[in-house]
């Protein structure tokens, strides 16, 4: 199974916006880019919302049928491991093997020695085509890389072999994710990680490394844009070389887990993938959930009251809701409005405060991040929340479509 050159991961917490998301993809393709949708949802999100992987497959298939989509599309088992993968096997055809937790775990002395022996030809000045400065490789560097990443790649191999047994070789897309960690992987790390994966028979088609900077949920990138551009371009060049050097799949490409709305780095990525004629996979995750809340606020009446209720409850339960996301949010409590203040807002004021329009006088990234992690509140509303989505489907769907196309796809592919 081959992934298209460009693919775009659309998360949908509550499985109601498949058609709106697909409309945005169709609009982008009509504008001259060939991008495939990938519906993704993690085990954690399923647990909170009380859904199953089959719900994502049902949503994707229904959207494709309703809009007459005849091209490739995928359903991603997002951030799974050996303990969580089983429920995803039947419904998914794209698997994000999350092995970040295994980085730095102990490997056997024999495994490290075997890796060192296999890397003799790369010692000295390693030249990656397109990277001006050669990388100096010695035993000390190789041991450091082996200690960090051998166990993680061994875990990736275990998950991959499990999937081969259950689904058959070639019947799914394999992504390897190492992004949810504190320390970024360097381009030389990535080169040898790809070698480890190839050595273990993992035909990765996308790989998600950790880049320098903060990828906080729902808001823009925080970091040195010049450094990000350097890392991203060098990673693109490393992947191109690794495909030839290690016999990895020709469609192997970078995956950027954006946490949604990394608008400042989209033009950088667009320029680099165009310059080198390379593919790209991007995941946007919870951006659709936020647009649902925006749509409900704009709809007014009981829908606006529900949006305000989500915020008030999230504010009162902030520590509980932020806990699982502590590494990927930065909220300044002093800049969060009180529930009483928000209760007095119009739908337009609420939407403008939540909607990510850089430079808008009402936009509040702290408010946005809190609601981003507050989807558990909506999940607890149950049928009340779902009925509001259905009653206000037009305005909510319009917000979702506009956001994905106007703010993401247009920036990402320079449309």
C-alpha positions as a printed Julia matrix, in Angstrom:
415×3 Matrix{Float64}:
   0.0     0.0    0.0
   1.39    3.38  -1.02
   0.74    6.72   0.58
   0.32    9.67  -1.75
   3.08   12.28  -2.05
   1.15   14.72   0.13
  -1.18   13.62   2.9
  -3.01   15.52   5.58
  -4.13   14.03   8.88
  -7.49   15.27  10.07
  -8.41   14.45  13.63
 -12.08   14.53  14.61
 -12.77   14.01  18.29
 -16.52   13.46  17.86
 -16.73   11.93  14.36
 -19.2    14.47  12.96
 -17.07   16.54  10.58
 -15.83   14.02   8.03
 -17.65   15.63   5.12
 -16.54   19.15   6.08
 -12.94   17.97   6.35
 -13.11   16.18   3.01
 -14.65   19.24   1.33
 -11.54   21.19   2.33
  -9.28   18.5    0.85
 -11.31   18.48  -2.38
 -11.06   22.27  -2.59
  -7.27   22.06  -2.21
  -7.0    19.43  -4.93
  -9.06   21.58  -7.27
  -6.54   24.35  -6.56
  -3.74   22.22  -7.96
  -2.34   19.99  -5.21
  -2.79   16.22  -4.9
  -3.3    15.57  -1.19
  -4.92   12.56   0.47
  -6.96   12.73   3.69
  -5.96   10.6    6.65
  -8.52   10.4    9.45
  -6.63    9.93  12.73
  -7.65    9.36  16.33
  -5.58    8.11  19.24
  -6.35    5.47  21.82
  -6.41    8.19  24.51
  -9.02   10.18  22.59
 -11.17    7.1   22.03
 -11.04    6.4   25.75
 -12.11    9.92  26.71
 -14.85   10.28  24.09
 -16.07    6.67  24.43
 -15.69    5.83  20.74
 -13.98    2.98  18.89
 -11.65    2.79  15.9
 -14.56    1.45  13.85
 -16.32    4.79  14.38
 -13.49    6.54  12.55
 -13.68    4.07   9.66
 -17.45    4.55   9.48
 -17.06    8.33   9.42
 -14.36    8.27   6.72
 -16.22    5.81   4.49
 -19.46    7.78   4.81
 -17.79   11.09   3.91
 -16.05    9.53   0.91
 -19.31    8.04  -0.33
 -21.33   11.19   0.23
 -18.89   13.41  -1.67
 -17.96   10.92  -4.38
 -14.26   10.86  -3.47
 -12.53    8.33  -5.74
  -8.92    8.8   -4.69
  -6.87    7.39  -1.83
  -7.82    7.96   1.79
  -6.7     6.34   5.02
  -7.69    5.72   8.62
  -4.82    6.15  11.07
  -4.39    4.26  14.33
  -2.73    7.27  15.9
   0.04    6.88  18.48
  -0.45    3.19  19.19
   1.91    0.71  20.84
   1.84   -3.04  21.47
  -0.56   -2.68  24.39
  -3.09   -0.52  22.51
  -2.89   -1.62  18.86
  -5.28   -4.6   18.85
  -8.62   -2.7   18.67
  -7.33   -0.72  15.67
  -6.31   -3.63  13.47
  -9.57   -4.17  11.61
 -10.57   -0.55  11.0
  -7.21    1.06  10.24
  -4.87    0.96   7.28
  -2.34    3.51   8.57
  -0.52    2.87  11.85
   1.48    5.44  13.78
   3.91    3.36  15.82
   4.65    5.56  18.82
   7.94    4.43  20.32
   8.96    7.67  22.03
   8.55    6.09  25.47
  11.26    3.56  24.59
  13.92    6.14  23.72
  16.81    5.62  26.12
  15.68    2.19  27.29
  18.42   -0.35  27.8
  19.56   -2.51  24.89
  21.76   -5.58  25.13
  25.51   -5.28  24.81
  25.31   -7.65  21.84
  22.77   -5.44  20.04
  24.91   -2.34  20.54
  28.04   -4.14  19.34
  26.21   -5.46  16.28
  25.03   -1.94  15.45
  28.54   -0.53  15.8
  29.94   -3.24  13.57
  27.33   -2.52  10.9
  28.25    1.19  10.87
  31.96    0.9   10.08
  31.5     2.3    6.57
  29.91    5.49   7.95
  32.72    6.37  10.34
  34.76    9.45   9.56
  33.28   12.25   7.48
  29.75   11.19   6.51
  28.56   13.24   3.56
  24.82   13.55   2.97
  24.1    14.9   -0.53
  22.82   18.45  -0.25
  24.16   19.08   3.27
  27.22   21.29   2.92
  29.15   20.18   5.99
  30.05   16.49   6.45
  28.99   14.83   9.7
  31.83   13.52  11.81
  30.98    9.99  12.92
  33.01    8.05  15.49
  32.43    5.25  17.99
  31.45    7.7   20.72
  28.66    9.19  18.58
  27.46    5.77  17.43
  27.33    4.41  20.98
  25.37    7.49  22.09
  22.86    6.98  19.25
  22.59    3.25  19.93
  21.92    3.79  23.64
  19.22    6.31  22.82
  17.4     4.67  19.93
  18.05    0.93  19.58
  15.33   -0.07  22.04
  12.83    2.26  20.38
  13.48    0.84  16.92
  13.29   -2.7   18.3
   9.87   -1.81  19.7
   8.81   -0.43  16.32
   9.83   -3.74  14.76
   7.76   -5.68  17.28
   4.63   -3.63  16.56
   5.23   -3.87  12.81
   5.59   -7.66  12.92
   2.39   -7.92  14.95
   0.59   -5.94  12.24
   2.06   -8.09   9.48
   0.7   -11.17  11.24
  -2.75   -9.6   11.62
  -3.15   -7.69   8.35
  -0.56   -9.12   5.97
   2.54   -7.46   4.58
   1.88   -4.49   2.34
  -1.7    -3.97   3.52
  -1.06   -0.88   5.66
   0.98    2.3    5.9
   3.72    2.36   8.55
   4.63    5.57  10.35
   7.21    5.69  13.14
   6.74    8.45  15.69
   9.39    9.76  18.08
   8.11   13.3   18.44
   6.56   13.36  21.91
   9.83   13.78  23.81
  11.74   16.72  25.28
  14.96   16.38  23.3
  14.89   16.77  19.51
  16.52   14.25  17.23
  19.28   15.67  15.07
  19.59   14.89  11.35
  22.44   12.47  12.11
  20.23   10.78  14.71
  17.55   10.45  12.04
  20.0     8.9    9.56
  20.95    6.12  11.97
  17.37    5.68  13.26
  16.37    4.96   9.66
  19.25    2.49   9.38
  18.06    0.72  12.54
  14.52    0.51  11.17
  15.76   -0.86   7.86
  17.98   -3.39   9.65
  14.93   -4.62  11.56
  12.76   -4.87   8.49
  10.45   -1.94   9.26
   9.47   -0.36   5.9
   8.66    3.06   7.31
   6.73    5.27   4.9
   6.59    8.3    7.16
   8.66    9.24  10.17
   7.82   11.87  12.78
  10.91   13.17  14.58
  10.99   15.76  17.34
  12.11   19.14  16.05
  13.63   21.97  18.06
  11.0    24.32  19.49
   7.6    23.97  21.14
   4.67   22.32  19.35
   2.0    23.28  21.85
  -1.57   22.13  21.28
  -3.73   24.38  19.14
  -1.36   27.34  18.83
   1.56   28.45  16.73
   5.12   27.16  16.79
   7.33   28.65  19.48
  11.0    28.64  18.59
  13.73   29.76  16.22
  12.27   29.63  12.7
  15.73   29.65  11.14
  16.79   26.63  13.19
  13.57   24.82  12.34
  14.13   25.48   8.63
  17.69   24.13   8.86
  16.61   20.97  10.69
  13.63   20.36   8.42
  15.65   20.7    5.23
  18.47   18.51   6.53
  15.93   15.87   7.58
  14.43   15.94   4.08
  17.91   15.39   2.61
  18.73   12.65   5.13
  15.54   10.78   4.19
  16.33   11.04   0.47
  19.78    9.56   1.1
  18.51    6.88   3.49
  16.01    5.61   0.92
  18.87    4.84  -1.45
  21.37    3.75   1.19
  19.13    1.42   3.19
  16.52    0.31   0.66
  13.64    1.96   2.49
  10.35    2.62   0.64
  10.65    5.22  -2.1
   7.64    7.08  -0.7
   9.24    7.58   2.75
   8.67   11.17   3.88
   8.67   13.41   6.89
   5.63   13.55   9.13
   5.05   16.7   11.16
   2.73   16.26  14.13
   1.71   19.87  14.32
  -0.53   19.81  17.37
  -2.57   21.91  14.93
  -2.01   25.44  13.73
   1.75   25.77  13.3
   1.13   28.55  10.82
   4.58   30.16  11.0
   6.37   26.99   9.89
   3.95   26.06   7.09
   5.55   28.42   4.53
   8.99   27.1    5.49
   7.92   23.5    4.89
   6.16   24.49   1.64
   9.31   26.11   0.27
  11.59   23.21   1.2
   9.41   20.38  -0.13
   8.96   22.3   -3.37
  12.71   23.0   -3.62
  13.56   19.3   -3.26
  10.37   17.9   -4.83
   9.62   15.79  -1.74
   6.47   14.58  -0.04
   5.05   15.51   3.34
   2.54   14.26   5.89
   1.02   16.67   8.42
  -1.31   15.9   11.32
  -3.6    18.63  12.61
  -5.32   16.74  15.44
  -7.66   18.84  17.58
  -8.14   21.82  15.29
 -11.53   20.4   14.21
 -12.78   20.17  17.8
 -11.94   23.83  18.31
 -13.82   24.79  15.17
 -16.84   22.89  16.47
 -16.85   25.07  19.57
 -16.42   28.18  17.42
 -19.35   27.09  15.25
 -21.56   26.48  18.27
 -20.68   29.9   19.67
 -21.6    31.58  16.38
 -24.86   29.63  16.21
 -26.03   31.36  19.39
 -28.77   30.32  21.75
 -28.37   26.98  23.49
 -25.32   26.2   21.34
 -23.52   29.32  22.6
 -24.51   28.44  26.16
 -22.96   24.99  25.71
 -19.73   26.54  24.41
 -19.6    28.79  27.47
 -20.27   25.78  29.68
 -17.34   23.93  28.14
 -15.06   26.82  29.05
 -16.42   27.29  32.58
 -16.06   23.6   33.36
 -12.61   23.4   31.77
 -11.49   26.37  33.85
 -12.7    24.77  37.08
 -11.02   21.46  36.14
  -7.89   22.94  34.61
  -5.32   20.8   36.44
  -7.18   17.58  35.64
  -7.61   18.36  31.95
  -4.13   19.78  31.41
  -2.32   16.96  33.22
  -2.12   14.51  30.28
  -0.96   17.34  28.01
   1.48   19.04  30.37
   4.4    18.74  27.96
   2.55   20.32  25.03
   0.7    23.29  26.52
   1.82   26.56  28.1
  -1.08   28.4   29.7
  -0.67   31.67  31.6
  -3.44   31.5   34.19
  -3.36   35.27  34.67
  -4.48   35.74  31.07
  -7.48   33.41  31.26
 -10.81   35.27  31.49
 -13.12   34.34  34.31
 -16.18   32.21  33.67
 -18.32   35.17  34.67
 -16.69   37.4   32.05
 -17.1    34.77  29.33
 -20.76   34.28  30.25
 -21.33   37.88  29.23
 -19.75   37.5   25.78
 -21.57   37.45  22.48
 -21.07   34.48  20.19
 -18.86   36.59  17.95
 -16.63   37.66  20.86
 -16.31   34.04  22.03
 -15.45   32.86  18.5
 -12.91   35.64  17.93
 -11.19   34.86  21.22
 -10.93   31.16  20.36
 -10.27   31.31  16.62
  -6.59   31.35  15.68
  -6.17   34.54  13.69
  -2.69   35.86  14.51
  -2.84   39.54  15.35
  -6.59   39.65  15.96
  -7.21   41.84  19.03
  -9.55   39.29  20.62
  -7.42   36.16  20.06
  -6.25   34.57  23.32
  -3.89   31.61  22.97
  -4.35   30.69  26.64
  -8.12   30.47  26.22
  -7.58   28.41  23.06
  -5.21   25.93  24.67
  -7.53   25.35  27.62
 -10.5    24.61  25.39
  -8.26   22.41  23.23
  -7.71   20.05  26.17
 -11.29   20.49  27.38
 -12.95   18.14  24.91
 -13.54   15.75  27.81
 -16.2    18.2   29.03
 -18.08   17.97  25.73
 -17.73   14.19  25.79
 -19.43   14.15  29.19
 -22.33   16.13  27.74
 -23.01   13.08  25.61
 -26.13   13.24  23.46
 -26.71   16.89  24.3
 -23.44   17.84  22.62
 -24.01   15.58  19.62
 -27.52   16.95  19.1
 -26.18   20.51  19.09
 -23.63   19.54  16.43
 -26.4    18.06  14.33
 -28.8    20.97  14.79
 -26.08   23.43  13.83
 -24.3    21.27  11.25
 -24.21   23.96   8.55
 -22.47   26.66  10.58
 -20.16   24.2   12.36
 -19.24   22.43   9.11
 -18.54   25.76   7.43
 -16.12   26.69  10.22
 -14.33   23.32   9.95
 -14.01   23.51   6.16
 -12.85   27.12   6.14
 -10.25   26.49   8.84
  -8.67   23.47   7.18
  -8.59   24.97   3.72
  -7.94   28.67   4.35
  -5.61   28.46   7.34
  -3.89   25.13   6.82
  -3.89   23.78   3.28
  -3.44   27.14   1.58
  -0.45   27.98   3.77
   1.02   24.5    3.64
   0.89   24.13  -0.13
   1.17   27.79  -1.1
  -2.22   27.79  -2.83
